[in-house]
Every structure is written in structure tokens, then in C-alpha cells.
């Protein structure tokens, strides 16, 4: 074999340039590293902005706490957050300032919240299981109608509800506030749990059905233990919304001994100018303690529940 033939027979090696990785600078250009002082400056500016925004959001709450420790005459005269002298009389006097001790109103709110919690957790989870797992005629249409009820404002349904409960002689009882929760009327929580149940594999249902479980046992023994984050989210939102509800409780509860916390706080205001601002601020701080504790201990379940149900 001649040298020319050997050169033709030898494989030719071609070197191809490596493909640029994503985010790499184009050929011929080199990325210049950012100086460390720029990253530090941006981080400091971002954190200072977040701190200022947090202070802006917390200022009304801090002002209320500060005002609850001032005499009535100094609340609107001294607008600073730090009182010159701490006065606890607003707490001791405000507790017994109304027709009943303020603890009575907190117990009334606790009764309404407890009934609403039981109703929403039980009935909304059952309705959500039906929409997520059962096959029945018109399921999509009923689900769409249920979602449409979210857009109904409370002012639309409060008058028919008042007429109905008045005919049943249930005004000035807690039933008008608890009974709708026992009928799965909170479409938001049904939708939240439906999203969670749809994320649970159907193979678990099939395995349970092979073992002889019906829908009742699948709901109670398979779905409910897995749905703890969604149930905790429902419980936290129900607690906060019911505890702070003012409008519907004002409509159905007119006797002073049946007042709940929001209505009792409004009783400190007087249209003639004799409002007891210090007592109202003090009792407002007291009424925030249950909400703070619920959010403090349920925060991790709330975040997990929102993340797993697609409600973002």
C-alpha cells in the first residue's frame, strides 16, 4: 500500500467545539464577575425595604397596643408608639365595662366558632369526597354551580336567611350562624378539599375496595388521615373568618347577653361622642390573642395545605 492510499484509508479526526452551556456568555465574550460590594449593597437595600414595609404593615397594630395603655385623653393627643406612662386601667375597666364581663362575649364567640368548625370540617369534606371520587350524573354541572356560589355576596343571601330563621323562631340563638355550616355552604372549602383529594392516587381506593371497603370506610379511614393539611387549612380559615365576622352576627344576635366579640367591641363606641376608646383598644388586643395562638401553632399546616391544594 502506498503512502497516498494509507492517508486516504486512515480515519479523519474532526474536532467539534463543545456546545455552549445554557446561560454561558456567547463565544468571543467573557463574563465579568460582579464585584462583591454590589451583591452586598443589593442585599442590604432589599432587606431594609422589607423591614420598612413590615413596619408600615404593623404600625396600626402597634398603635392600637400602645393606645390601649394610654388614658382616653392622651390617645389622639400623643400619636407616638411609646406611651409616656403605662396605664392598665383600660384592661381592668374594659373587661367589666359592658352589661356582661367581656369573657362572656368571648365564650359566645367560641361557641359559634366551635359549631362552624365541626360543620365545615365534616360536611365540606364529605361534599368534596363526592365531587372528587363518586361518579354520578351531572357531576361537572353541580360542581360548576357550587363554584358559582362563591361569587354570591353575603348581602344577597342574608335577607332570605333572616326571614327563614325568623319563621323558625331561631333569631337571638347561635343556630343561624352554625346551621348553614352543617349544610356544606362554604364552597371555597369544598373546592380546596376537592383539589387535595384529586391529588391522592386512585390506586389507594382500588386497594381499599379489594379489601372490602365501601365509600364510607374509604372516606373515613383512607382519605381523612391523608387530608390533615387540607383539614387544618380549613379549620384555621374558619376560625379566623368566624371569629372576626361582624355583619351576620350583628343581624342575628340583638340581645346583649348573646353578643359575640365583634359586636361587643362595637358597643364601646357611642355616637354622642362618649366613646371609650382606651377600653375598646384594650379589649381588641385581648380578642386578638386566640387568633394569634391559632395562627402561631397552625402556620406550618396552613402553608402545607395551601401548597398541596393548589390554592396560591
Short mmCIF file of C-alpha atoms in Angstrom, two decimals:
data_model
loop_
_atom_site.label_atom_id
_atom_site.label_comp_id
_atom_site.label_asym_id
_atom_site.label_seq_id
_atom_site.Cartn_x
_atom_site.Cartn_y
_atom_site.Cartn_z
CA UNK A 1 0.00 0.00 0.00
CA UNK A 2 1.38 3.31 -0.97
CA UNK A 3 1.60 6.28 1.34
CA UNK A 4 -1.17 8.07 -0.58
CA UNK A 5 -3.56 5.13 -0.15
CA UNK A 6 -2.73 4.86 3.54
CA UNK A 7 -3.59 8.53 4.04
CA UNK A 8 -6.98 8.01 2.34
CA UNK A 9 -7.68 4.84 4.39
CA UNK A 10 -6.91 6.43 7.78
CA UNK A 11 -9.94 7.87 9.57
CA UNK A 12 -10.05 11.56 9.69
CA UNK A 13 -10.45 13.05 13.18
CA UNK A 14 -12.59 16.17 13.28
CA UNK A 15 -12.75 18.15 16.47
CA UNK A 16 -16.06 19.89 17.07
CA UNK A 17 -16.27 22.74 19.50
CA UNK A 18 -18.27 21.96 22.64
CA UNK A 19 -21.83 23.28 22.72
CA UNK A 20 -22.24 26.30 24.92
CA UNK A 21 -23.99 25.57 28.16
CA UNK A 22 -27.21 27.44 28.96
CA UNK A 23 -26.52 30.80 30.49
CA UNK A 24 -22.89 30.87 29.30
CA UNK A 25 -21.69 34.02 27.53
CA UNK A 26 -21.54 33.95 23.74
CA UNK A 27 -18.34 32.96 22.01
CA UNK A 28 -15.77 35.66 21.95
CA UNK A 29 -17.14 37.32 25.09
CA UNK A 30 -16.15 36.66 28.67
CA UNK A 31 -18.37 37.25 31.65
CA UNK A 32 -17.05 39.74 34.09
CA UNK A 33 -17.65 38.78 37.69
CA UNK A 34 -19.75 41.23 39.64
CA UNK A 35 -17.86 42.87 42.42
CA UNK A 36 -18.83 41.58 45.88
CA UNK A 37 -19.78 45.05 47.09
CA UNK A 38 -22.63 45.19 44.52
CA UNK A 39 -24.20 41.97 45.82
CA UNK A 40 -23.86 43.16 49.41
CA UNK A 41 -25.40 46.53 48.61
CA UNK A 42 -28.37 44.98 46.81
CA UNK A 43 -28.95 42.58 49.72
CA UNK A 44 -28.84 45.40 52.27
CA UNK A 45 -31.22 47.57 50.23
CA UNK A 46 -33.64 44.66 49.78
CA UNK A 47 -33.67 43.81 53.50
CA UNK A 48 -34.06 47.45 54.52
CA UNK A 49 -37.03 47.75 52.15
CA UNK A 50 -38.65 44.61 53.59
CA UNK A 51 -38.16 45.87 57.15
CA UNK A 52 -39.72 49.24 56.31
CA UNK A 53 -42.67 47.52 54.60
CA UNK A 54 -43.15 45.25 57.63
CA UNK A 55 -43.12 48.27 59.96
CA UNK A 56 -45.68 50.00 57.73
CA UNK A 57 -47.97 46.96 57.88
CA UNK A 58 -47.54 46.53 61.64
CA UNK A 59 -47.96 50.20 62.54
CA UNK A 60 -51.78 50.08 63.02
CA UNK A 61 -51.45 47.06 65.31
CA UNK A 62 -48.61 48.63 67.28
CA UNK A 63 -50.55 51.89 67.57
CA UNK A 64 -53.59 50.01 68.91
CA UNK A 65 -51.48 48.19 71.51
CA UNK A 66 -49.84 51.48 72.52
CA UNK A 67 -53.19 53.27 72.72
CA UNK A 68 -54.61 50.55 74.95
CA UNK A 69 -52.02 51.59 77.57
CA UNK A 70 -52.89 55.32 77.49
CA UNK A 71 -55.72 57.29 79.13
CA UNK A 72 -58.55 58.30 76.78
CA UNK A 73 -57.49 61.95 76.86
CA UNK A 74 -53.99 61.15 75.53
CA UNK A 75 -54.81 58.59 72.82
CA UNK A 76 -55.32 61.07 69.99
CA UNK A 77 -53.12 63.76 71.51
CA UNK A 78 -49.95 61.64 71.66
CA UNK A 79 -49.56 59.79 68.38
CA UNK A 80 -46.23 58.18 69.26
CA UNK A 81 -45.94 54.44 69.74
CA UNK A 82 -44.21 54.63 73.12
CA UNK A 83 -46.55 55.94 75.87
CA UNK A 84 -45.14 58.32 78.43
CA UNK A 85 -46.78 56.37 81.23
CA UNK A 86 -48.32 52.89 81.15
CA UNK A 87 -51.91 52.75 82.41
CA UNK A 88 -53.51 49.28 82.84
CA UNK A 89 -56.94 50.67 83.80
CA UNK A 90 -58.22 50.20 80.25
CA UNK A 91 -57.83 46.42 80.62
CA UNK A 92 -59.33 46.11 84.08
CA UNK A 93 -62.09 48.65 83.42
CA UNK A 94 -62.85 47.47 79.88
CA UNK A 95 -63.34 43.85 80.99
CA UNK A 96 -66.40 44.86 83.07
CA UNK A 97 -67.45 47.99 81.19
CA UNK A 98 -70.38 46.41 79.32
CA UNK A 99 -73.55 44.68 80.56
CA UNK A 100 -71.67 41.39 80.95
CA UNK A 101 -67.99 40.65 81.55
CA UNK A 102 -66.00 40.53 78.34
CA UNK A 103 -65.28 36.85 78.94
CA UNK A 104 -68.97 36.14 78.31
CA UNK A 105 -68.67 37.52 74.80
CA UNK A 106 -65.52 35.50 74.15
CA UNK A 107 -67.36 32.33 75.24
CA UNK A 108 -70.22 33.19 72.85
CA UNK A 109 -67.73 33.62 70.00
CA UNK A 110 -66.05 30.34 70.97
CA UNK A 111 -69.41 28.51 70.75
CA UNK A 112 -70.10 29.91 67.27
CA UNK A 113 -66.55 29.10 66.13
CA UNK A 114 -66.72 25.53 67.51
CA UNK A 115 -70.01 24.83 65.74
CA UNK A 116 -68.71 26.31 62.50
CA UNK A 117 -65.52 24.24 62.72
CA UNK A 118 -67.40 20.98 63.18
CA UNK A 119 -69.81 21.83 60.38
CA UNK A 120 -67.22 22.88 57.83
CA UNK A 121 -64.78 20.04 58.54
CA UNK A 122 -67.44 17.34 58.38
CA UNK A 123 -69.80 18.45 55.64
CA UNK A 124 -67.34 20.19 53.32
CA UNK A 125 -65.02 17.17 53.37
CA UNK A 126 -67.93 14.82 52.57
CA UNK A 127 -69.08 17.03 49.70
CA UNK A 128 -65.51 17.29 48.41
CA UNK A 129 -65.11 13.50 48.52
CA UNK A 130 -68.30 13.11 46.50
CA UNK A 131 -67.13 15.54 43.82
CA UNK A 132 -63.63 14.03 43.68
CA UNK A 133 -64.36 10.30 43.85
CA UNK A 134 -68.00 9.48 43.14
CA UNK A 135 -69.42 9.13 39.63
CA UNK A 136 -72.94 10.50 39.30
CA UNK A 137 -74.95 12.17 36.59
CA UNK A 138 -74.30 15.88 36.15
CA UNK A 139 -71.32 15.91 38.48
CA UNK A 140 -69.47 18.57 36.46
CA UNK A 141 -72.55 20.78 36.27
CA UNK A 142 -73.20 20.53 40.01
CA UNK A 143 -69.54 21.30 40.67
CA UNK A 144 -69.73 24.37 38.42
CA UNK A 145 -72.91 25.55 40.17
CA UNK A 146 -71.18 25.08 43.50
CA UNK A 147 -68.26 27.21 42.32
CA UNK A 148 -70.65 29.94 41.15
CA UNK A 149 -71.97 30.29 44.70
CA UNK A 150 -68.54 31.61 45.73
CA UNK A 151 -69.35 34.80 43.83
CA UNK A 152 -72.57 35.43 45.76
CA UNK A 153 -72.03 38.20 48.32
CA UNK A 154 -73.37 37.68 51.82
CA UNK A 155 -75.70 40.65 51.37
CA UNK A 156 -77.66 38.71 48.73
CA UNK A 157 -78.50 35.74 50.92
CA UNK A 158 -78.67 37.36 54.36
CA UNK A 159 -82.25 38.65 53.92
CA UNK A 160 -83.77 35.29 52.84
CA UNK A 161 -81.84 33.61 55.65
CA UNK A 162 -83.16 36.11 58.19
CA UNK A 163 -86.76 35.57 57.03
CA UNK A 164 -86.36 31.79 57.18
CA UNK A 165 -84.74 31.71 60.62
CA UNK A 166 -87.25 34.26 61.92
CA UNK A 167 -90.11 31.95 60.89
CA UNK A 168 -88.31 29.13 62.68
CA UNK A 169 -88.01 31.36 65.79
CA UNK A 170 -84.21 31.00 65.82
CA UNK A 171 -83.28 34.70 65.97
CA UNK A 172 -81.11 35.51 69.00
CA UNK A 173 -79.77 32.00 69.06
CA UNK A 174 -76.50 30.70 67.65
CA UNK A 175 -78.22 28.35 65.20
CA UNK A 176 -78.48 30.86 62.29
CA UNK A 177 -74.69 31.16 62.42
CA UNK A 178 -73.93 27.43 62.83
CA UNK A 179 -76.68 25.68 60.86
CA UNK A 180 -75.51 26.82 57.37
CA UNK A 181 -72.06 25.40 58.15
CA UNK A 182 -73.66 21.99 58.75
CA UNK A 183 -75.09 22.05 55.22
CA UNK A 184 -71.76 22.49 53.35
CA UNK A 185 -72.49 26.02 52.19
CA UNK A 186 -68.85 27.20 52.16
CA UNK A 187 -67.94 26.44 48.54
CA UNK A 188 -64.40 27.71 48.98
CA UNK A 189 -63.53 24.92 51.43
CA UNK A 190 -65.23 22.30 49.23
CA UNK A 191 -63.14 23.43 46.27
CA UNK A 192 -59.98 23.40 48.41
CA UNK A 193 -60.57 19.81 49.55
CA UNK A 194 -61.57 18.63 46.08
CA UNK A 195 -58.21 19.81 44.80
CA UNK A 196 -56.49 17.88 47.59
CA UNK A 197 -58.49 14.67 47.08
CA UNK A 198 -57.73 14.73 43.35
CA UNK A 199 -54.03 14.60 44.19
CA UNK A 200 -54.41 11.33 46.14
CA UNK A 201 -53.73 8.30 43.86
CA UNK A 202 -56.82 6.30 42.95
CA UNK A 203 -54.81 3.12 43.46
CA UNK A 204 -55.39 3.59 47.19
CA UNK A 205 -59.16 3.49 46.56
CA UNK A 206 -58.81 0.37 44.42
CA UNK A 207 -56.69 -1.39 47.04
CA UNK A 208 -59.16 -0.49 49.78
CA UNK A 209 -62.07 -1.66 47.62
CA UNK A 210 -60.34 -5.01 47.04
CA UNK A 211 -60.11 -5.36 50.82
CA UNK A 212 -63.86 -4.89 51.02
CA UNK A 213 -64.10 -1.18 51.92
CA UNK A 214 -67.02 0.87 50.75
CA UNK A 215 -67.09 4.61 50.20
CA UNK A 216 -67.76 5.24 53.89
CA UNK A 217 -64.63 3.44 55.07
CA UNK A 218 -62.53 4.84 52.23
CA UNK A 219 -63.61 8.35 53.24
CA UNK A 220 -63.12 7.83 56.96
CA UNK A 221 -60.06 5.55 57.07
CA UNK A 222 -58.14 6.43 53.88
CA UNK A 223 -58.97 9.99 52.86
CA UNK A 224 -59.34 11.72 56.21
CA UNK A 225 -55.93 10.70 57.65
CA UNK A 226 -54.25 11.82 54.42
CA UNK A 227 -56.17 15.11 54.29
CA UNK A 228 -54.80 16.56 57.53
CA UNK A 229 -53.13 19.59 55.81
CA UNK A 230 -56.34 20.47 53.95
CA UNK A 231 -58.44 19.99 57.09
CA UNK A 232 -56.03 22.14 59.13
CA UNK A 233 -56.19 24.90 56.50
CA UNK A 234 -59.98 24.75 56.55
CA UNK A 235 -60.02 24.88 60.35
CA UNK A 236 -57.67 27.89 60.53
CA UNK A 237 -59.58 29.91 57.92
CA UNK A 238 -62.92 29.01 59.50
CA UNK A 239 -61.67 30.09 62.94
CA UNK A 240 -60.32 33.43 61.74
CA UNK A 241 -63.29 34.31 59.50
CA UNK A 242 -65.91 33.30 62.06
CA UNK A 243 -64.15 34.96 65.00
CA UNK A 244 -63.89 38.24 63.06
CA UNK A 245 -67.33 38.07 61.46
CA UNK A 246 -69.36 41.15 62.34
CA UNK A 247 -72.15 41.59 59.79
CA UNK A 248 -74.04 38.29 60.06
CA UNK A 249 -73.64 38.15 63.85
CA UNK A 250 -74.99 41.70 64.09
CA UNK A 251 -78.06 40.65 62.09
CA UNK A 252 -78.97 37.50 64.03
CA UNK A 253 -77.86 38.45 67.56
CA UNK A 254 -79.59 41.50 69.05
CA UNK A 255 -79.82 40.66 72.77
CA UNK A 256 -76.77 41.97 74.72
CA UNK A 257 -76.19 38.66 76.52
CA UNK A 258 -75.88 36.93 73.13
CA UNK A 259 -73.30 39.36 71.75
CA UNK A 260 -70.08 37.97 70.34
CA UNK A 261 -66.68 39.67 70.46
CA UNK A 262 -67.04 41.88 67.32
CA UNK A 263 -70.47 43.16 68.40
CA UNK A 264 -69.27 43.73 71.97
CA UNK A 265 -66.33 45.79 70.71
CA UNK A 266 -68.70 47.97 68.70
CA UNK A 267 -70.68 48.60 71.91
CA UNK A 268 -67.76 50.65 73.26
CA UNK A 269 -68.47 53.27 70.58
CA UNK A 270 -71.02 55.95 71.29
CA UNK A 271 -72.46 58.18 68.60
CA UNK A 272 -72.80 61.04 71.11
CA UNK A 273 -69.02 61.32 71.49
CA UNK A 274 -68.68 59.41 74.77
CA UNK A 275 -66.79 56.52 73.23
CA UNK A 276 -64.43 54.61 75.49
CA UNK A 277 -61.51 54.34 73.11
CA UNK A 278 -58.98 53.04 75.58
CA UNK A 279 -61.24 50.22 76.77
CA UNK A 280 -62.13 49.31 73.20
CA UNK A 281 -58.46 49.13 72.18
CA UNK A 282 -57.63 47.07 75.27
CA UNK A 283 -60.38 44.54 74.61
CA UNK A 284 -59.40 44.46 70.93
CA UNK A 285 -55.92 43.38 71.98
CA UNK A 286 -57.44 40.68 74.20
CA UNK A 287 -59.64 39.45 71.33
CA UNK A 288 -56.58 39.08 69.08
CA UNK A 289 -54.87 36.61 71.43
CA UNK A 290 -56.86 33.50 70.27
CA UNK A 291 -56.25 34.34 66.60
CA UNK A 292 -52.55 34.86 67.26
CA UNK A 293 -52.26 31.50 69.04
CA UNK A 294 -54.18 29.65 66.31
CA UNK A 295 -52.02 31.13 63.57
CA UNK A 296 -48.83 30.55 65.58
CA UNK A 297 -49.42 26.83 66.14
CA UNK A 298 -51.17 26.15 62.81
CA UNK A 299 -48.87 28.07 60.50
CA UNK A 300 -46.98 25.03 59.20
CA UNK A 301 -50.23 23.20 58.42
CA UNK A 302 -51.59 26.32 56.72
CA UNK A 303 -48.57 26.63 54.41
CA UNK A 304 -48.54 22.90 53.66
CA UNK A 305 -52.27 22.84 52.99
CA UNK A 306 -52.13 25.77 50.57
CA UNK A 307 -49.12 24.27 48.78
CA UNK A 308 -50.74 20.84 48.33
CA UNK A 309 -54.18 22.03 47.26
CA UNK A 310 -53.10 24.40 44.51
CA UNK A 311 -54.68 27.43 46.26
CA UNK A 312 -51.97 30.02 45.67
#
